[in-house]
């Protein structure tokens, strides 16, 4: 009796078909195609809408600050800016660098240039750690103002400081949540991360870094 032999289904070049997140070999090329797919996704649209809303919010805060400073009131007293804010800025900028490095390594992993998913994961965890350091540093800045006897309602300057930095920290915490989501999707036995998800989270995080540089400039020259 004749036997018909079927050619095996080809795998992604250079990548075995089985594996898990420890070995870095995803179970097939379907998820890798999703990871490499540059096409649009609702997550991209959602993040741009969110960034537009956040931008309008902080533009409103800045406008209120300029109007309040320009009023005839005499209760506008400039603050001694906590020096840790400059350290926090460097930390947040560094986190953007590590995130971009992680994004490039995720792409290299999907194309088979990197064998182990642990490599991009290290950079993602590094970004997460730097983000947490930034949040802790902002808390230290608030403690520094409290040590000077400056609270939310002490004067207009301290009020704007707490509001601007506090609302920004809340959005950074949202970015950390998104980063944890990406890490969870990447560090699975079955790869479940889409490129659009990683890109959207990266846009959001880079925006938070740029927004903080803007806020630090406003705080430095106006508060």
Coordinates of C-alpha atoms in Angstrom, one line a residue:
X1 CA 0.0 0.0 0.0
X2 CA 1.4 3.4 -0.9
X3 CA 2.0 5.9 1.9
X4 CA 1.6 9.6 1.4
X5 CA 4.0 11.8 3.3
X6 CA 2.9 15.3 4.1
X7 CA 5.5 18.1 4.6
X8 CA 5.6 19.4 8.1
X9 CA 4.2 22.9 8.7
X10 CA 7.2 25.3 8.6
X11 CA 8.1 27.1 11.7
X12 CA 9.4 30.6 12.1
X13 CA 13.0 30.6 10.7
X14 CA 15.5 29.6 13.3
X15 CA 12.8 29.1 16.0
X16 CA 11.5 25.7 17.2
X17 CA 7.8 25.2 17.5
X18 CA 7.6 24.3 21.2
X19 CA 8.7 26.1 24.2
X20 CA 7.9 28.5 26.9
X21 CA 8.8 31.9 28.3
X22 CA 11.8 30.4 30.1
X23 CA 13.5 29.1 27.0
X24 CA 12.2 32.0 25.0
X25 CA 10.7 29.9 22.2
X26 CA 7.1 30.6 21.5
X27 CA 4.8 27.8 20.4
X28 CA 4.4 28.8 16.8
X29 CA 4.4 31.6 14.3
X30 CA 0.8 32.8 14.8
X31 CA 1.6 34.9 17.9
X32 CA 4.8 36.1 16.4
X33 CA 2.9 37.4 13.4
X34 CA 0.7 39.3 15.9
X35 CA 3.8 40.7 17.6
X36 CA 5.3 41.8 14.3
X37 CA 2.1 43.1 12.8
X38 CA 2.4 46.8 12.2
X39 CA -1.3 47.3 11.3
X40 CA -3.5 49.6 13.3
X41 CA -5.3 48.5 16.4
X42 CA -8.0 50.2 18.7
X43 CA -5.4 50.4 21.5
X44 CA -3.4 52.9 19.4
X45 CA -6.5 55.1 18.8
X46 CA -7.4 54.8 22.5
X47 CA -3.9 56.0 23.7
X48 CA -3.9 59.0 21.4
X49 CA -7.3 60.0 22.6
X50 CA -6.1 59.6 26.2
X51 CA -3.0 61.6 25.5
X52 CA -5.0 64.4 24.0
X53 CA -7.3 64.6 27.1
X54 CA -4.3 64.6 29.4
X55 CA -2.7 67.4 27.4
X56 CA -5.8 69.5 27.6
X57 CA -6.0 68.9 31.4
X58 CA -2.4 70.1 32.0
X59 CA -2.9 73.1 29.6
X60 CA -5.8 74.1 31.8
X61 CA -3.7 73.7 34.9
X62 CA -0.9 75.8 33.4
X63 CA -3.4 78.5 32.3
X64 CA -4.8 78.7 35.8
X65 CA -1.3 79.0 37.2
X66 CA -0.4 81.9 34.9
X67 CA -3.7 83.7 35.7
X68 CA -3.3 83.2 39.4
X69 CA 0.2 84.5 39.4
X70 CA -0.8 87.5 37.4
X71 CA -3.5 88.5 39.8
X72 CA -3.1 91.4 42.1
X73 CA -3.0 89.2 45.2
X74 CA 0.1 89.3 47.4
X75 CA 0.0 85.7 48.6
X76 CA 2.2 84.4 45.8
X77 CA 5.4 83.1 47.5
X78 CA 8.0 81.3 45.5
X79 CA 9.0 77.8 46.7
X80 CA 12.4 76.3 47.3
X81 CA 12.2 73.6 44.7
X82 CA 13.2 70.2 46.2
X83 CA 16.5 69.1 44.5
X84 CA 15.3 65.6 44.3
X85 CA 13.0 66.7 41.4
X86 CA 16.1 66.9 39.2
X87 CA 17.2 63.4 40.1
X88 CA 13.6 62.2 39.5
X89 CA 13.8 63.7 36.0
X90 CA 16.9 61.8 35.2
X91 CA 15.3 58.6 36.4
X92 CA 12.2 59.1 34.3
X93 CA 14.3 59.9 31.2
X94 CA 16.4 56.8 31.8
X95 CA 13.2 54.7 32.0
X96 CA 12.2 55.9 28.6
X97 CA 15.6 54.8 27.3
X98 CA 15.3 51.3 28.8
X99 CA 11.7 51.0 27.5
X100 CA 12.8 51.8 24.0
X101 CA 15.7 49.3 24.4
X102 CA 13.1 46.7 25.5
X103 CA 10.9 47.5 22.5
X104 CA 13.7 46.9 20.1
X105 CA 14.6 43.6 21.8
X106 CA 11.0 42.4 21.7
X107 CA 11.1 43.0 17.9
X108 CA 14.4 41.2 17.6
X109 CA 13.0 38.3 19.6
X110 CA 10.0 38.1 17.3
X111 CA 12.2 38.0 14.3
X112 CA 14.4 35.3 15.7
X113 CA 17.5 37.5 16.3
X114 CA 17.3 36.9 20.1
X115 CA 16.6 33.4 21.3
X116 CA 15.4 34.2 24.9
X117 CA 12.5 36.4 25.9
X118 CA 14.3 37.0 29.2
X119 CA 16.5 39.6 27.4
X120 CA 13.7 42.0 26.6
X121 CA 12.0 41.2 29.9
X122 CA 15.1 42.4 31.8
X123 CA 14.7 45.8 30.1
X124 CA 11.0 46.0 30.8
X125 CA 11.6 45.1 34.5
X126 CA 14.3 47.8 34.5
X127 CA 11.8 50.3 33.2
X128 CA 9.3 49.2 35.9
X129 CA 11.9 49.7 38.6
X130 CA 12.9 53.1 37.4
X131 CA 9.2 54.1 37.3
X132 CA 8.8 53.0 40.9
X133 CA 11.9 55.0 41.9
X134 CA 10.4 58.1 40.2
X135 CA 7.2 57.7 42.2
X136 CA 9.1 57.2 45.4
X137 CA 11.2 60.3 44.6
X138 CA 8.1 62.4 44.1
X139 CA 6.8 61.3 47.5
X140 CA 10.1 62.4 49.0
X141 CA 9.6 65.8 47.4
X142 CA 6.2 66.1 49.0
X143 CA 7.8 65.2 52.4
X144 CA 10.4 67.9 51.8
X145 CA 7.6 70.5 51.4
X146 CA 5.8 69.2 54.4
X147 CA 9.0 69.6 56.4
X148 CA 9.0 73.3 55.4
X149 CA 5.4 73.6 56.7
X150 CA 4.0 73.8 53.2
X151 CA 0.8 71.8 52.6
X152 CA -1.8 71.8 49.8
X153 CA -3.7 74.8 51.3
X154 CA -0.7 76.7 52.6
X155 CA -0.4 79.1 49.7
X156 CA -1.2 79.1 45.9
X157 CA 2.3 78.0 45.0
X158 CA 2.3 74.9 47.2
X159 CA -1.3 74.1 46.0
X160 CA -0.2 74.2 42.4
X161 CA 2.9 72.1 43.2
X162 CA 0.9 69.4 44.9
X163 CA -1.7 69.3 42.1
X164 CA 0.7 69.3 39.2
X165 CA 3.0 66.7 40.6
X166 CA 0.2 64.6 42.2
X167 CA -1.9 64.4 39.0
X168 CA 1.2 63.5 37.0
X169 CA 2.1 60.7 39.5
X170 CA -1.4 59.3 39.2
X171 CA -0.9 59.0 35.4
X172 CA 2.6 57.5 35.9
X173 CA 1.0 54.9 38.0
X174 CA -1.4 54.2 35.2
X175 CA 1.6 53.7 32.9
X176 CA 3.2 51.3 35.4
X177 CA 0.0 49.3 35.3
X178 CA 0.2 49.2 31.5
X179 CA 3.8 48.1 31.8
X180 CA 2.9 45.2 34.1
X181 CA 0.2 44.2 31.6
X182 CA 2.8 44.1 28.8
X183 CA 5.2 42.1 30.9
X184 CA 2.5 39.6 31.8
X185 CA 1.6 39.2 28.1
X186 CA 5.2 38.7 27.1
X187 CA 6.2 36.4 30.0
X188 CA 3.7 33.6 29.2
X189 CA 4.1 30.0 28.0
X190 CA 2.0 31.0 25.0
X191 CA 3.1 34.4 23.8
X192 CA 0.1 36.8 23.8
X193 CA 1.6 40.2 23.3
X194 CA 0.6 42.3 20.3
X195 CA 2.9 44.9 18.8
X196 CA 0.2 47.6 19.0
X197 CA -0.1 47.0 22.7
X198 CA 3.6 47.5 23.3
X199 CA 3.7 50.5 21.0
X200 CA 0.7 52.1 22.7
X201 CA 2.2 51.7 26.2
X202 CA 5.5 53.0 24.9
X203 CA 3.9 56.2 23.5
X204 CA 2.1 56.8 26.8
X205 CA 5.3 56.3 28.8
X206 CA 7.4 58.6 26.6
X207 CA 4.6 61.2 26.8
X208 CA 4.7 61.0 30.6
X209 CA 8.5 61.7 30.5
X210 CA 8.1 64.6 28.2
X211 CA 5.2 66.0 30.2
X212 CA 7.3 65.8 33.4
X213 CA 10.1 67.9 31.8
X214 CA 7.5 70.5 30.9
X215 CA 6.1 70.5 34.4
X216 CA 9.5 70.8 36.0
X217 CA 10.2 73.8 33.8
X218 CA 7.0 75.5 34.8
X219 CA 7.6 74.7 38.5
X220 CA 11.1 76.0 38.3
X221 CA 10.3 79.4 36.7
X222 CA 6.9 80.0 38.2
X223 CA 6.6 78.3 41.6

